[in-house]
C-alpha cells in the first residue's frame, strides 16, 4: 500500500465511525508543504451533503482518526484536514522501498492487456518531427504501462499500403538509383517519390501511368507486388536502425497491408448489420442517432445547421480507405489479442477519424477502452511548424544527429578527460536523452518551440541535468572502499532536507499510476526534476561521507534510493544514464 493509500484507509475508518455508516473520502498530496504532506477535503464535501458545519465535521473526523505512528492531523481554512507524516513513518517507508525492486509502485494494470499503437510512419515518406512525438510518447507510455503490470503489446501500424505506391512503382522503374537505395533506403524512396511528384506537374500523362501502376498492384500483379515488397523491406530496415538508436521496441509491425484480405468481408458485414449503407455508389457509415448532436462524430455543424458527416469505408470504385483498415485492425486487436485497452498515439489532426472509428467499432460490437492520445506540433524559433532551411519538414534522424553532435561538444568543453569511444557513447546517451526529455516534459497537447540550448542545458529542466544528478550520486559510491549494501541499513531522518528527500521518494509509487489517468508523461518529468532538486539541496545541507555513524550509512541509503528512483524514472522515458559525464 502506498503512504497515500494508507492515509486514505485510516481516514475512511474514521469517516465511517464518525458518521455511523460506510463513508469514503479522498486524500491527495498537499498543494503547499507548509500545511502538511497530504490533505483531504472530505469534511467539506460531506458537510455540504449533510448541511452541517465543515470545520465541526472535520474536528469530529479527527477525533475518530487513528494515526498512531503515522502522522498528525489538523484543520485548516474552511475545513481541510491536513496530514503531517512523522519522520519515523518516512524512515520506515525507506526501509520498505530499499527492499522493493518496484520502488513502491503498485501493479495497477495487472491482468489487463493494452495495445499501444504508436510511431506508425508511412513507407516512402520521411519520418518527420511529428513522428518524433508519437514515437517518444508512445514508447514511454508503453514502458510505464508495462511497469504498472499491464500486458503491453506495442504495435507499429505502418502505412505500407496506399495511393503513394503508384508513384513509387513508377519512380522505381524510371529513376531508381540502386546504390543510393543500399546506403539510405528511406531517403532514396523519398527522393524518387518527390521526383515523380514533380514529373506529374510537368507532364500530366505521368499521373495516368502512376494510377495504372497502382491498379496493377492492387490487382495482384506479380512484378509490382515484388517492387512493393522490396520497398517495405528496405523501409523497415531503415526504420529499425532509427528505433535501435532510440531504444524503441515493437512486439509487432502489423501495417495497413496486413488487413487487406479482411476489408471486403468487413464492408459486407457493416452493410448486413445496417451500420453502413450505400450513398452515391460508396459505402458509408452514418449517425445512428443515439447521441446528442454535439457528441455525434457523424454529424457536423455548418452554416445551415447540423448535417451528416459520414465515414466512407468503400469508395464507388471499390477501393478501401484508412477507416476501413482501422476497423479491421481494432477487431483483430480485440479478438486475437484480447485487448482491454487500445491507445492510439497520433497527432491532433486525426481526432475526427478516431472519434468515428471508436463509435463505429462499438456499434459493430467491438467493445473496449479506446483512447486517442493526441499531441500538438513542434514549432521552430519562428513559432511556425519546424522546417529545414530548404523548407522541408525536419527529419527525425537529422534531429537526433544534431543533438548528439551538440552534446559531444558540450561534454568536450566540460570534461576534456573524456575521450574516444567513451566520450562518443556518453554524447549519444545525452543527446538522445535530451530530445526525449524535451518532448516528454511538455504537456502533450501544447505546441512547443524546439530549442537546442534549452534542451541541452546542464542547469535546467533537462535530461542532461538529470543524468548529471545521477552521475553525481554514483560518484559518492565510487569513493567507498567496499560495495555498499543498503538492505542492512536503518534510516534515520532528522534534517529537513533529509525528510524532504524521503517524502519525494515515497511519492514515486503514488505519481506513476496517475500518469495513465490522462496520459501525461510530463507528470513523471516534473517528479524526477523535483527529486533531483531535492537531492541537490540535501547534498548541500547534509554531509554524507564525512558524517558520523549511524548518520553516514543512513544518508548513503537515501543516496542509493534516490539514484535507483532517478534511474528507474528515466528508464520509463527510455533515457539512459551514463556512469560519468
Ligand atoms: N500512418 C499514420 C500517419 O502517419 C498513423 C497511423 C496511426 N495508427 C492507426 N491505427 N491509425 O498518419
mmCIF file of C-alpha atoms in Angstrom, residues 50-435:
data_model
loop_
_atom_site.group_PDB
_atom_site.id
_atom_site.type_symbol
_atom_site.label_atom_id
_atom_site.label_comp_id
_atom_site.label_asym_id
_atom_site.label_seq_id
_atom_site.Cartn_x
_atom_site.Cartn_y
_atom_site.Cartn_z
ATOM 1 C CA UNK A 50 -25.357 16.862 5.172
ATOM 2 C CA UNK A 51 -25.789 20.622 5.538
ATOM 3 C CA UNK A 52 -23.587 20.763 8.616
ATOM 4 C CA UNK A 53 -20.610 22.888 9.575
ATOM 5 C CA UNK A 54 -17.474 21.625 7.743
ATOM 6 C CA UNK A 55 -14.974 22.648 10.409
ATOM 7 C CA UNK A 56 -17.011 20.962 13.112
ATOM 8 C CA UNK A 57 -17.276 17.825 10.994
ATOM 9 C CA UNK A 58 -13.525 17.925 10.336
ATOM 10 C CA UNK A 59 -12.912 18.035 14.082
ATOM 11 C CA UNK A 60 -15.297 15.138 14.587
ATOM 12 C CA UNK A 61 -13.392 13.111 11.972
ATOM 13 C CA UNK A 62 -10.024 13.959 13.514
ATOM 14 C CA UNK A 63 -11.337 12.811 16.914
ATOM 15 C CA UNK A 64 -12.018 9.416 15.342
ATOM 16 C CA UNK A 65 -8.733 9.250 13.397
ATOM 17 C CA UNK A 66 -6.179 6.699 14.434
ATOM 18 C CA UNK A 67 -2.887 7.967 13.033
ATOM 19 C CA UNK A 68 -0.633 6.464 15.642
ATOM 20 C CA UNK A 69 2.896 6.002 14.353
ATOM 21 C CA UNK A 70 1.981 7.528 11.001
ATOM 22 C CA UNK A 71 1.069 11.205 11.037
ATOM 23 C CA UNK A 72 -0.582 14.084 12.824
ATOM 24 C CA UNK A 73 -3.682 15.865 11.521
ATOM 25 C CA UNK A 74 -5.143 19.340 11.899
ATOM 26 C CA UNK A 75 -7.830 21.520 10.362
ATOM 27 C CA UNK A 76 -7.120 24.393 8.018
ATOM 28 C CA UNK A 77 -9.226 27.030 6.299
ATOM 29 C CA UNK A 78 -12.856 26.142 5.615
ATOM 30 C CA UNK A 79 -12.426 22.519 6.718
ATOM 31 C CA UNK A 80 -9.409 20.911 5.046
ATOM 32 C CA UNK A 81 -7.839 18.094 7.005
ATOM 33 C CA UNK A 82 -4.055 18.305 6.714
ATOM 34 C CA UNK A 83 -1.790 15.396 7.441
ATOM 35 C CA UNK A 84 1.818 15.752 8.510
ATOM 36 C CA UNK A 85 3.695 12.484 8.202
ATOM 37 C CA UNK A 86 6.039 11.621 11.090
ATOM 38 C CA UNK A 87 9.737 11.378 10.209
ATOM 39 C CA UNK A 88 9.768 7.915 11.791
ATOM 40 C CA UNK A 89 6.999 6.821 9.420
ATOM 41 C CA UNK A 90 9.002 8.086 6.455
ATOM 42 C CA UNK A 91 12.060 6.257 7.766
ATOM 43 C CA UNK A 92 10.057 3.064 7.956
ATOM 44 C CA UNK A 93 8.878 3.566 4.360
ATOM 45 C CA UNK A 94 12.502 3.991 3.287
ATOM 46 C CA UNK A 95 13.246 0.549 4.725
ATOM 47 C CA UNK A 96 10.417 -0.936 2.666
ATOM 48 C CA UNK A 97 11.493 0.845 -0.517
ATOM 49 C CA UNK A 98 15.062 -0.370 -0.136
ATOM 50 C CA UNK A 99 13.831 -3.976 -0.226
ATOM 51 C CA UNK A 100 11.377 -3.323 -3.063
ATOM 52 C CA UNK A 101 12.544 -3.740 -6.636
ATOM 53 C CA UNK A 102 9.428 -1.867 -7.774
ATOM 54 C CA UNK A 103 10.269 1.124 -5.563
ATOM 55 C CA UNK A 104 6.767 1.193 -4.135
ATOM 56 C CA UNK A 105 4.956 1.233 -7.460
ATOM 57 C CA UNK A 106 1.695 -0.771 -7.298
ATOM 58 C CA UNK A 107 0.741 -3.168 -10.101
ATOM 59 C CA UNK A 108 -2.437 -1.286 -11.025
ATOM 60 C CA UNK A 109 -2.504 -2.816 -14.515
ATOM 61 C CA UNK A 110 -2.217 -6.478 -13.521
ATOM 62 C CA UNK A 111 -4.461 -8.749 -15.570
ATOM 63 C CA UNK A 112 -5.161 -6.133 -18.250
ATOM 64 C CA UNK A 113 -3.943 -6.115 -21.840
ATOM 65 C CA UNK A 114 -3.248 -2.877 -23.651
ATOM 66 C CA UNK A 115 -2.267 -2.360 -27.276
ATOM 67 C CA UNK A 116 -0.196 0.766 -27.785
ATOM 68 C CA UNK A 117 -0.335 1.957 -31.413
ATOM 69 C CA UNK A 118 2.461 4.464 -31.958
ATOM 70 C CA UNK A 119 5.085 5.751 -34.371
ATOM 71 C CA UNK A 120 3.388 4.241 -37.463
ATOM 72 C CA UNK A 121 5.196 6.176 -40.206
ATOM 73 C CA UNK A 122 4.268 5.829 -43.839
ATOM 74 C CA UNK A 123 6.543 3.914 -46.150
ATOM 75 C CA UNK A 124 8.378 6.046 -48.690
ATOM 76 C CA UNK A 125 7.567 9.203 -46.827
ATOM 77 C CA UNK A 126 10.167 10.523 -44.409
ATOM 78 C CA UNK A 127 9.611 10.176 -40.713
ATOM 79 C CA UNK A 128 9.245 13.799 -39.686
ATOM 80 C CA UNK A 129 9.254 15.628 -36.355
ATOM 81 C CA UNK A 130 5.590 14.843 -35.894
ATOM 82 C CA UNK A 131 6.574 11.194 -35.772
ATOM 83 C CA UNK A 132 9.130 12.005 -33.082
ATOM 84 C CA UNK A 133 6.300 12.865 -30.766
ATOM 85 C CA UNK A 134 4.328 9.697 -31.434
ATOM 86 C CA UNK A 135 7.402 7.500 -31.145
ATOM 87 C CA UNK A 136 8.723 9.014 -27.943
ATOM 88 C CA UNK A 137 5.382 9.470 -26.159
ATOM 89 C CA UNK A 138 4.112 6.065 -27.260
ATOM 90 C CA UNK A 139 7.274 4.262 -26.217
ATOM 91 C CA UNK A 140 7.207 5.937 -22.827
ATOM 92 C CA UNK A 141 3.527 5.121 -22.227
ATOM 93 C CA UNK A 142 4.232 1.510 -23.178
ATOM 94 C CA UNK A 143 7.133 1.385 -20.723
ATOM 95 C CA UNK A 144 5.071 2.963 -17.942
ATOM 96 C CA UNK A 145 2.116 0.645 -18.518
ATOM 97 C CA UNK A 146 4.433 -2.350 -18.521
ATOM 98 C CA UNK A 147 5.980 -1.239 -15.242
ATOM 99 C CA UNK A 148 2.485 -0.859 -13.775
ATOM 100 C CA UNK A 149 1.815 -4.501 -14.569
ATOM 101 C CA UNK A 150 -0.185 -4.292 -17.809
ATOM 102 C CA UNK A 151 0.422 -6.788 -20.542
ATOM 103 C CA UNK A 152 1.567 -4.354 -23.219
ATOM 104 C CA UNK A 153 1.541 -5.046 -26.949
ATOM 105 C CA UNK A 154 3.447 -2.379 -28.864
ATOM 106 C CA UNK A 155 2.271 -2.402 -32.481
ATOM 107 C CA UNK A 156 3.789 -0.362 -35.294
ATOM 108 C CA UNK A 157 0.854 0.138 -37.673
ATOM 109 C CA UNK A 158 2.940 1.459 -40.549
ATOM 110 C CA UNK A 159 1.337 2.971 -43.633
ATOM 111 C CA UNK A 160 2.555 0.316 -46.056
ATOM 112 C CA UNK A 161 -0.358 0.307 -48.472
ATOM 113 C CA UNK A 162 -1.730 3.371 -50.146
ATOM 114 C CA UNK A 163 -2.019 5.500 -53.228
ATOM 115 C CA UNK A 164 1.628 6.653 -52.889
ATOM 116 C CA UNK A 165 2.701 3.258 -54.232
ATOM 117 C CA UNK A 166 1.501 4.108 -57.719
ATOM 118 C CA UNK A 167 4.059 6.908 -57.829
ATOM 119 C CA UNK A 168 6.760 4.908 -56.109
ATOM 120 C CA UNK A 169 6.494 1.997 -58.529
ATOM 121 C CA UNK A 170 6.622 4.389 -61.457
ATOM 122 C CA UNK A 171 9.640 6.098 -59.881
ATOM 123 C CA UNK A 172 11.256 2.745 -59.120
ATOM 124 C CA UNK A 173 11.040 1.833 -62.793
ATOM 125 C CA UNK A 174 12.307 5.184 -64.084
ATOM 126 C CA UNK A 175 14.512 6.934 -61.537
ATOM 127 C CA UNK A 176 15.828 4.410 -59.010
ATOM 128 C CA UNK A 177 19.478 4.702 -58.002
ATOM 129 C CA UNK A 178 20.344 1.231 -56.675
ATOM 130 C CA UNK A 179 23.488 2.310 -54.845
ATOM 131 C CA UNK A 180 21.677 5.145 -53.079
ATOM 132 C CA UNK A 181 18.979 2.681 -52.092
ATOM 133 C CA UNK A 182 21.579 0.448 -50.497
ATOM 134 C CA UNK A 183 23.058 3.321 -48.478
ATOM 135 C CA UNK A 184 19.920 5.082 -47.300
ATOM 136 C CA UNK A 185 16.737 3.367 -48.464
ATOM 137 C CA UNK A 186 14.309 5.745 -46.782
ATOM 138 C CA UNK A 187 15.962 8.793 -48.347
ATOM 139 C CA UNK A 188 16.109 7.173 -51.779
ATOM 140 C CA UNK A 189 12.429 6.227 -51.721
ATOM 141 C CA UNK A 190 11.545 9.746 -50.696
ATOM 142 C CA UNK A 191 13.735 11.119 -53.462
ATOM 143 C CA UNK A 192 12.045 9.103 -56.176
ATOM 144 C CA UNK A 193 8.642 9.908 -54.743
ATOM 145 C CA UNK A 194 9.409 13.626 -54.936
ATOM 146 C CA UNK A 195 10.871 13.276 -58.390
ATOM 147 C CA UNK A 196 7.712 11.587 -59.668
ATOM 148 C CA UNK A 197 5.598 14.174 -57.939
ATOM 149 C CA UNK A 198 7.469 16.924 -59.783
ATOM 150 C CA UNK A 199 7.261 14.992 -63.064
ATOM 151 C CA UNK A 200 3.468 14.796 -62.804
ATOM 152 C CA UNK A 201 3.375 18.602 -62.694
ATOM 153 C CA UNK A 202 5.367 18.901 -65.951
ATOM 154 C CA UNK A 203 3.649 16.065 -67.746
ATOM 155 C CA UNK A 204 0.092 15.114 -66.802
ATOM 156 C CA UNK A 205 0.367 11.712 -68.512
ATOM 157 C CA UNK A 206 2.828 10.641 -65.785
ATOM 158 C CA UNK A 207 -0.019 10.712 -63.312
ATOM 159 C CA UNK A 208 -2.009 8.382 -65.539
ATOM 160 C CA UNK A 209 0.935 5.966 -65.622
ATOM 161 C CA UNK A 210 1.165 6.083 -61.827
ATOM 162 C CA UNK A 211 -2.522 5.343 -61.470
ATOM 163 C CA UNK A 212 -2.161 2.400 -63.822
ATOM 164 C CA UNK A 213 0.725 1.031 -61.717
ATOM 165 C CA UNK A 214 -1.428 1.337 -58.605
ATOM 166 C CA UNK A 215 -4.324 -0.518 -60.213
ATOM 167 C CA UNK A 216 -1.920 -3.284 -61.277
ATOM 168 C CA UNK A 217 -0.537 -3.515 -57.752
ATOM 169 C CA UNK A 218 -3.989 -3.725 -56.222
ATOM 170 C CA UNK A 219 -4.982 -6.387 -58.717
ATOM 171 C CA UNK A 220 -2.028 -8.504 -57.562
ATOM 172 C CA UNK A 221 0.364 -8.027 -60.481
ATOM 173 C CA UNK A 222 3.485 -10.046 -59.622
ATOM 174 C CA UNK A 223 6.091 -7.501 -60.770
ATOM 175 C CA UNK A 224 4.503 -4.626 -58.929
ATOM 176 C CA UNK A 225 3.932 -6.724 -55.834
ATOM 177 C CA UNK A 226 7.628 -7.611 -55.835
ATOM 178 C CA UNK A 227 8.620 -3.940 -56.063
ATOM 179 C CA UNK A 228 6.172 -3.083 -53.316
ATOM 180 C CA UNK A 229 7.555 -5.829 -51.104
ATOM 181 C CA UNK A 230 11.114 -4.656 -51.682
ATOM 182 C CA UNK A 231 10.083 -1.092 -50.708
ATOM 183 C CA UNK A 232 8.558 -2.338 -47.486
ATOM 184 C CA UNK A 233 11.577 -4.428 -46.666
ATOM 185 C CA UNK A 234 14.160 -1.699 -47.185
ATOM 186 C CA UNK A 235 11.998 0.836 -45.369
ATOM 187 C CA UNK A 236 11.579 -1.439 -42.395
ATOM 188 C CA UNK A 237 15.325 -1.973 -42.238
ATOM 189 C CA UNK A 238 15.905 1.773 -42.327
ATOM 190 C CA UNK A 239 13.300 2.379 -39.650
ATOM 191 C CA UNK A 240 14.706 -0.366 -37.465
ATOM 192 C CA UNK A 241 18.027 1.464 -37.383
ATOM 193 C CA UNK A 242 16.295 4.570 -36.052
ATOM 194 C CA UNK A 243 14.381 2.585 -33.461
ATOM 195 C CA UNK A 244 17.552 0.833 -32.340
ATOM 196 C CA UNK A 245 19.202 4.151 -31.843
ATOM 197 C CA UNK A 246 16.201 5.376 -29.866
ATOM 198 C CA UNK A 247 15.973 2.083 -27.971
ATOM 199 C CA UNK A 248 12.353 1.693 -29.049
ATOM 200 C CA UNK A 249 10.939 -1.811 -29.419
ATOM 201 C CA UNK A 250 7.790 -3.169 -31.024
ATOM 202 C CA UNK A 251 6.153 -6.519 -30.428
ATOM 203 C CA UNK A 252 4.529 -6.388 -33.867
ATOM 204 C CA UNK A 253 4.642 -4.471 -37.105
ATOM 205 C CA UNK A 254 1.190 -5.156 -38.440
ATOM 206 C CA UNK A 255 0.942 -2.422 -41.023
ATOM 207 C CA UNK A 256 -2.107 -1.447 -43.031
ATOM 208 C CA UNK A 257 -1.462 -4.083 -45.694
ATOM 209 C CA UNK A 258 -1.765 -6.860 -43.131
ATOM 210 C CA UNK A 259 -5.521 -6.310 -43.104
ATOM 211 C CA UNK A 260 -6.106 -6.210 -46.889
ATOM 212 C CA UNK A 261 -7.852 -9.585 -47.058
ATOM 213 C CA UNK A 262 -10.339 -8.701 -44.386
ATOM 214 C CA UNK A 263 -11.648 -5.443 -45.808
ATOM 215 C CA UNK A 264 -14.157 -6.827 -48.330
ATOM 216 C CA UNK A 265 -15.877 -9.049 -45.779
ATOM 217 C CA UNK A 266 -15.851 -6.257 -43.248
ATOM 218 C CA UNK A 267 -17.748 -3.896 -45.557
ATOM 219 C CA UNK A 268 -20.298 -6.624 -46.295
ATOM 220 C CA UNK A 269 -20.720 -7.167 -42.570
ATOM 221 C CA UNK A 270 -21.338 -3.466 -41.976
ATOM 222 C CA UNK A 271 -23.937 -3.495 -44.761
ATOM 223 C CA UNK A 272 -25.770 -6.570 -43.452
ATOM 224 C CA UNK A 273 -25.813 -5.261 -39.931
ATOM 225 C CA UNK A 274 -27.188 -1.962 -41.170
ATOM 226 C CA UNK A 275 -24.341 0.074 -39.686
ATOM 227 C CA UNK A 276 -23.325 1.259 -43.154
ATOM 228 C CA UNK A 277 -25.295 1.917 -46.303
ATOM 229 C CA UNK A 278 -24.700 2.889 -49.911
ATOM 230 C CA UNK A 279 -24.599 6.511 -50.848
ATOM 231 C CA UNK A 280 -23.737 7.620 -54.393
ATOM 232 C CA UNK A 281 -22.136 4.264 -55.060
ATOM 233 C CA UNK A 282 -19.888 4.427 -51.984
ATOM 234 C CA UNK A 283 -20.456 2.582 -48.714
ATOM 235 C CA UNK A 284 -20.686 4.948 -45.765
ATOM 236 C CA UNK A 285 -21.287 4.879 -42.032
ATOM 237 C CA UNK A 286 -23.806 7.452 -40.888
ATOM 238 C CA UNK A 287 -25.008 8.515 -37.455
ATOM 239 C CA UNK A 288 -27.218 6.050 -35.596
ATOM 240 C CA UNK A 289 -28.970 8.965 -33.934
ATOM 241 C CA UNK A 290 -28.364 7.770 -30.400
ATOM 242 C CA UNK A 291 -26.109 10.595 -29.260
ATOM 243 C CA UNK A 292 -26.654 14.310 -28.716
ATOM 244 C CA UNK A 293 -25.669 16.124 -31.926
ATOM 245 C CA UNK A 294 -22.665 17.812 -30.288
ATOM 246 C CA UNK A 295 -21.213 14.435 -29.354
ATOM 247 C CA UNK A 296 -22.065 12.633 -32.572
ATOM 248 C CA UNK A 297 -18.955 12.135 -34.728
ATOM 249 C CA UNK A 298 -21.126 11.518 -37.792
ATOM 250 C CA UNK A 299 -22.764 14.946 -37.572
ATOM 251 C CA UNK A 300 -21.189 18.293 -38.278
ATOM 252 C CA UNK A 301 -22.470 21.818 -37.733
ATOM 253 C CA UNK A 302 -22.381 24.007 -40.812
ATOM 254 C CA UNK A 303 -23.919 27.402 -41.595
ATOM 255 C CA UNK A 304 -27.306 25.879 -42.348
ATOM 256 C CA UNK A 305 -27.371 23.638 -39.267
ATOM 257 C CA UNK A 306 -26.414 20.049 -38.497
ATOM 258 C CA UNK A 307 -25.626 17.816 -41.442
ATOM 259 C CA UNK A 308 -24.316 14.302 -41.998
ATOM 260 C CA UNK A 309 -20.592 13.706 -41.743
ATOM 261 C CA UNK A 310 -20.280 10.086 -42.862
ATOM 262 C CA UNK A 311 -17.171 7.908 -42.879
ATOM 263 C CA UNK A 312 -16.571 6.205 -46.218
ATOM 264 C CA UNK A 313 -15.448 2.597 -45.926
ATOM 265 C CA UNK A 314 -15.606 1.654 -49.609
ATOM 266 C CA UNK A 315 -15.285 4.090 -52.459
ATOM 267 C CA UNK A 316 -17.518 3.921 -55.520
ATOM 268 C CA UNK A 317 -14.562 2.441 -57.471
ATOM 269 C CA UNK A 318 -14.323 -0.368 -54.912
ATOM 270 C CA UNK A 319 -11.231 0.963 -53.088
ATOM 271 C CA UNK A 320 -10.962 0.791 -49.325
ATOM 272 C CA UNK A 321 -9.828 3.546 -47.009
ATOM 273 C CA UNK A 322 -7.845 4.312 -43.879
ATOM 274 C CA UNK A 323 -11.046 3.967 -41.812
ATOM 275 C CA UNK A 324 -11.774 0.511 -43.247
ATOM 276 C CA UNK A 325 -8.299 -0.714 -42.332
ATOM 277 C CA UNK A 326 -8.558 0.728 -38.856
ATOM 278 C CA UNK A 327 -11.872 -1.064 -38.258
ATOM 279 C CA UNK A 328 -10.285 -4.357 -39.282
ATOM 280 C CA UNK A 329 -7.338 -3.551 -37.029
ATOM 281 C CA UNK A 330 -9.462 -2.848 -33.972
ATOM 282 C CA UNK A 331 -11.343 -6.118 -34.493
ATOM 283 C CA UNK A 332 -8.087 -8.021 -34.747
ATOM 284 C CA UNK A 333 -6.689 -6.473 -31.594
ATOM 285 C CA UNK A 334 -9.780 -7.281 -29.585
ATOM 286 C CA UNK A 335 -10.387 -10.751 -30.917
ATOM 287 C CA UNK A 336 -6.843 -12.037 -31.417
ATOM 288 C CA UNK A 337 -5.003 -10.199 -28.686
ATOM 289 C CA UNK A 338 -7.902 -9.892 -26.231
ATOM 290 C CA UNK A 339 -7.086 -6.221 -25.752
ATOM 291 C CA UNK A 340 -8.915 -4.441 -22.931
ATOM 292 C CA UNK A 341 -7.443 -1.095 -23.926
ATOM 293 C CA UNK A 342 -6.231 0.281 -27.250
ATOM 294 C CA UNK A 343 -4.230 3.513 -27.164
ATOM 295 C CA UNK A 344 -3.530 5.435 -30.370
ATOM 296 C CA UNK A 345 -0.702 7.937 -30.098
ATOM 297 C CA UNK A 346 -1.425 10.094 -33.145
ATOM 298 C CA UNK A 347 -1.470 13.869 -33.735
ATOM 299 C CA UNK A 348 -4.449 16.148 -33.176
ATOM 300 C CA UNK A 349 -5.431 16.400 -36.873
ATOM 301 C CA UNK A 350 -6.751 12.821 -36.784
ATOM 302 C CA UNK A 351 -9.214 13.500 -33.965
ATOM 303 C CA UNK A 352 -12.332 13.083 -36.107
ATOM 304 C CA UNK A 353 -11.036 9.862 -37.623
ATOM 305 C CA UNK A 354 -10.659 8.305 -34.185
ATOM 306 C CA UNK A 355 -13.982 9.573 -32.838
ATOM 307 C CA UNK A 356 -15.682 7.965 -35.828
ATOM 308 C CA UNK A 357 -13.614 4.801 -35.539
ATOM 309 C CA UNK A 358 -14.406 4.258 -31.859
ATOM 310 C CA UNK A 359 -18.088 4.957 -32.365
ATOM 311 C CA UNK A 360 -18.359 2.633 -35.366
ATOM 312 C CA UNK A 361 -16.379 -0.132 -33.656
ATOM 313 C CA UNK A 362 -18.657 -0.004 -30.631
ATOM 314 C CA UNK A 363 -21.769 -0.166 -32.806
ATOM 315 C CA UNK A 364 -20.182 -3.164 -34.501
ATOM 316 C CA UNK A 365 -19.973 -4.868 -31.108
ATOM 317 C CA UNK A 366 -16.227 -4.442 -30.636
ATOM 318 C CA UNK A 367 -16.045 -3.021 -27.158
ATOM 319 C CA UNK A 368 -13.037 -1.919 -25.193
ATOM 320 C CA UNK A 369 -11.460 1.162 -23.772
ATOM 321 C CA UNK A 370 -10.240 3.055 -26.851
ATOM 322 C CA UNK A 371 -8.207 6.225 -26.467
ATOM 323 C CA UNK A 372 -6.839 8.678 -28.977
ATOM 324 C CA UNK A 373 -3.775 10.121 -27.261
ATOM 325 C CA UNK A 374 -3.324 13.234 -29.340
ATOM 326 C CA UNK A 375 -0.451 15.688 -29.366
ATOM 327 C CA UNK A 376 0.254 19.138 -30.761
ATOM 328 C CA UNK A 377 3.011 20.294 -33.110
ATOM 329 C CA UNK A 378 6.658 21.103 -32.701
ATOM 330 C CA UNK A 379 7.442 24.648 -33.742
ATOM 331 C CA UNK A 380 10.653 26.315 -34.913
ATOM 332 C CA UNK A 381 12.057 29.509 -33.417
ATOM 333 C CA UNK A 382 9.649 31.488 -35.567
ATOM 334 C CA UNK A 383 6.735 29.680 -33.861
ATOM 335 C CA UNK A 384 5.799 28.119 -37.185
ATOM 336 C CA UNK A 385 5.947 24.407 -37.974
ATOM 337 C CA UNK A 386 9.553 23.313 -37.778
ATOM 338 C CA UNK A 387 11.216 23.215 -41.231
ATOM 339 C CA UNK A 388 14.762 22.816 -42.540
ATOM 340 C CA UNK A 389 16.474 25.632 -44.396
ATOM 341 C CA UNK A 390 15.299 24.200 -47.706
ATOM 342 C CA UNK A 391 11.750 24.357 -46.417
ATOM 343 C CA UNK A 392 11.228 20.624 -45.871
ATOM 344 C CA UNK A 393 9.892 19.065 -42.737
ATOM 345 C CA UNK A 394 12.797 18.215 -40.481
ATOM 346 C CA UNK A 395 13.619 14.516 -40.434
ATOM 347 C CA UNK A 396 13.918 12.593 -37.220
ATOM 348 C CA UNK A 397 17.425 11.380 -37.976
ATOM 349 C CA UNK A 398 18.721 14.909 -38.554
ATOM 350 C CA UNK A 399 17.330 15.980 -35.201
ATOM 351 C CA UNK A 400 18.969 13.092 -33.377
ATOM 352 C CA UNK A 401 22.264 13.594 -35.147
ATOM 353 C CA UNK A 402 22.425 17.283 -34.391
ATOM 354 C CA UNK A 403 21.521 16.704 -30.762
ATOM 355 C CA UNK A 404 24.272 14.124 -30.311
ATOM 356 C CA UNK A 405 26.771 16.427 -32.027
ATOM 357 C CA UNK A 406 25.899 19.314 -29.760
ATOM 358 C CA UNK A 407 26.048 17.078 -26.699
ATOM 359 C CA UNK A 408 29.514 15.890 -27.757
ATOM 360 C CA UNK A 409 30.699 19.491 -27.978
ATOM 361 C CA UNK A 410 29.282 20.377 -24.578
ATOM 362 C CA UNK A 411 30.855 17.314 -22.972
ATOM 363 C CA UNK A 412 34.257 18.014 -24.521
ATOM 364 C CA UNK A 413 34.160 21.517 -23.060
ATOM 365 C CA UNK A 414 33.028 20.427 -19.645
ATOM 366 C CA UNK A 415 35.108 17.312 -19.232
ATOM 367 C CA UNK A 416 38.081 17.168 -21.624
ATOM 368 C CA UNK A 417 39.308 13.991 -19.872
ATOM 369 C CA UNK A 418 36.616 12.007 -21.603
ATOM 370 C CA UNK A 419 37.914 10.719 -24.916
ATOM 371 C CA UNK A 420 37.273 8.463 -27.845
ATOM 372 C CA UNK A 421 34.690 5.761 -27.616
ATOM 373 C CA UNK A 422 33.614 6.599 -24.092
ATOM 374 C CA UNK A 423 33.006 10.249 -24.986
ATOM 375 C CA UNK A 424 31.060 9.218 -28.079
ATOM 376 C CA UNK A 425 28.902 6.848 -26.094
ATOM 377 C CA UNK A 426 28.105 9.486 -23.484
ATOM 378 C CA UNK A 427 27.290 12.020 -26.205
ATOM 379 C CA UNK A 428 24.849 9.541 -27.717
ATOM 380 C CA UNK A 429 23.107 8.913 -24.382
ATOM 381 C CA UNK A 430 22.975 12.609 -23.534
ATOM 382 C CA UNK A 431 21.957 13.836 -26.994
ATOM 383 C CA UNK A 432 19.149 11.344 -27.427
ATOM 384 C CA UNK A 433 18.050 11.708 -23.826
ATOM 385 C CA UNK A 434 17.779 15.465 -24.334
ATOM 386 C CA UNK A 435 15.449 15.090 -27.322
#
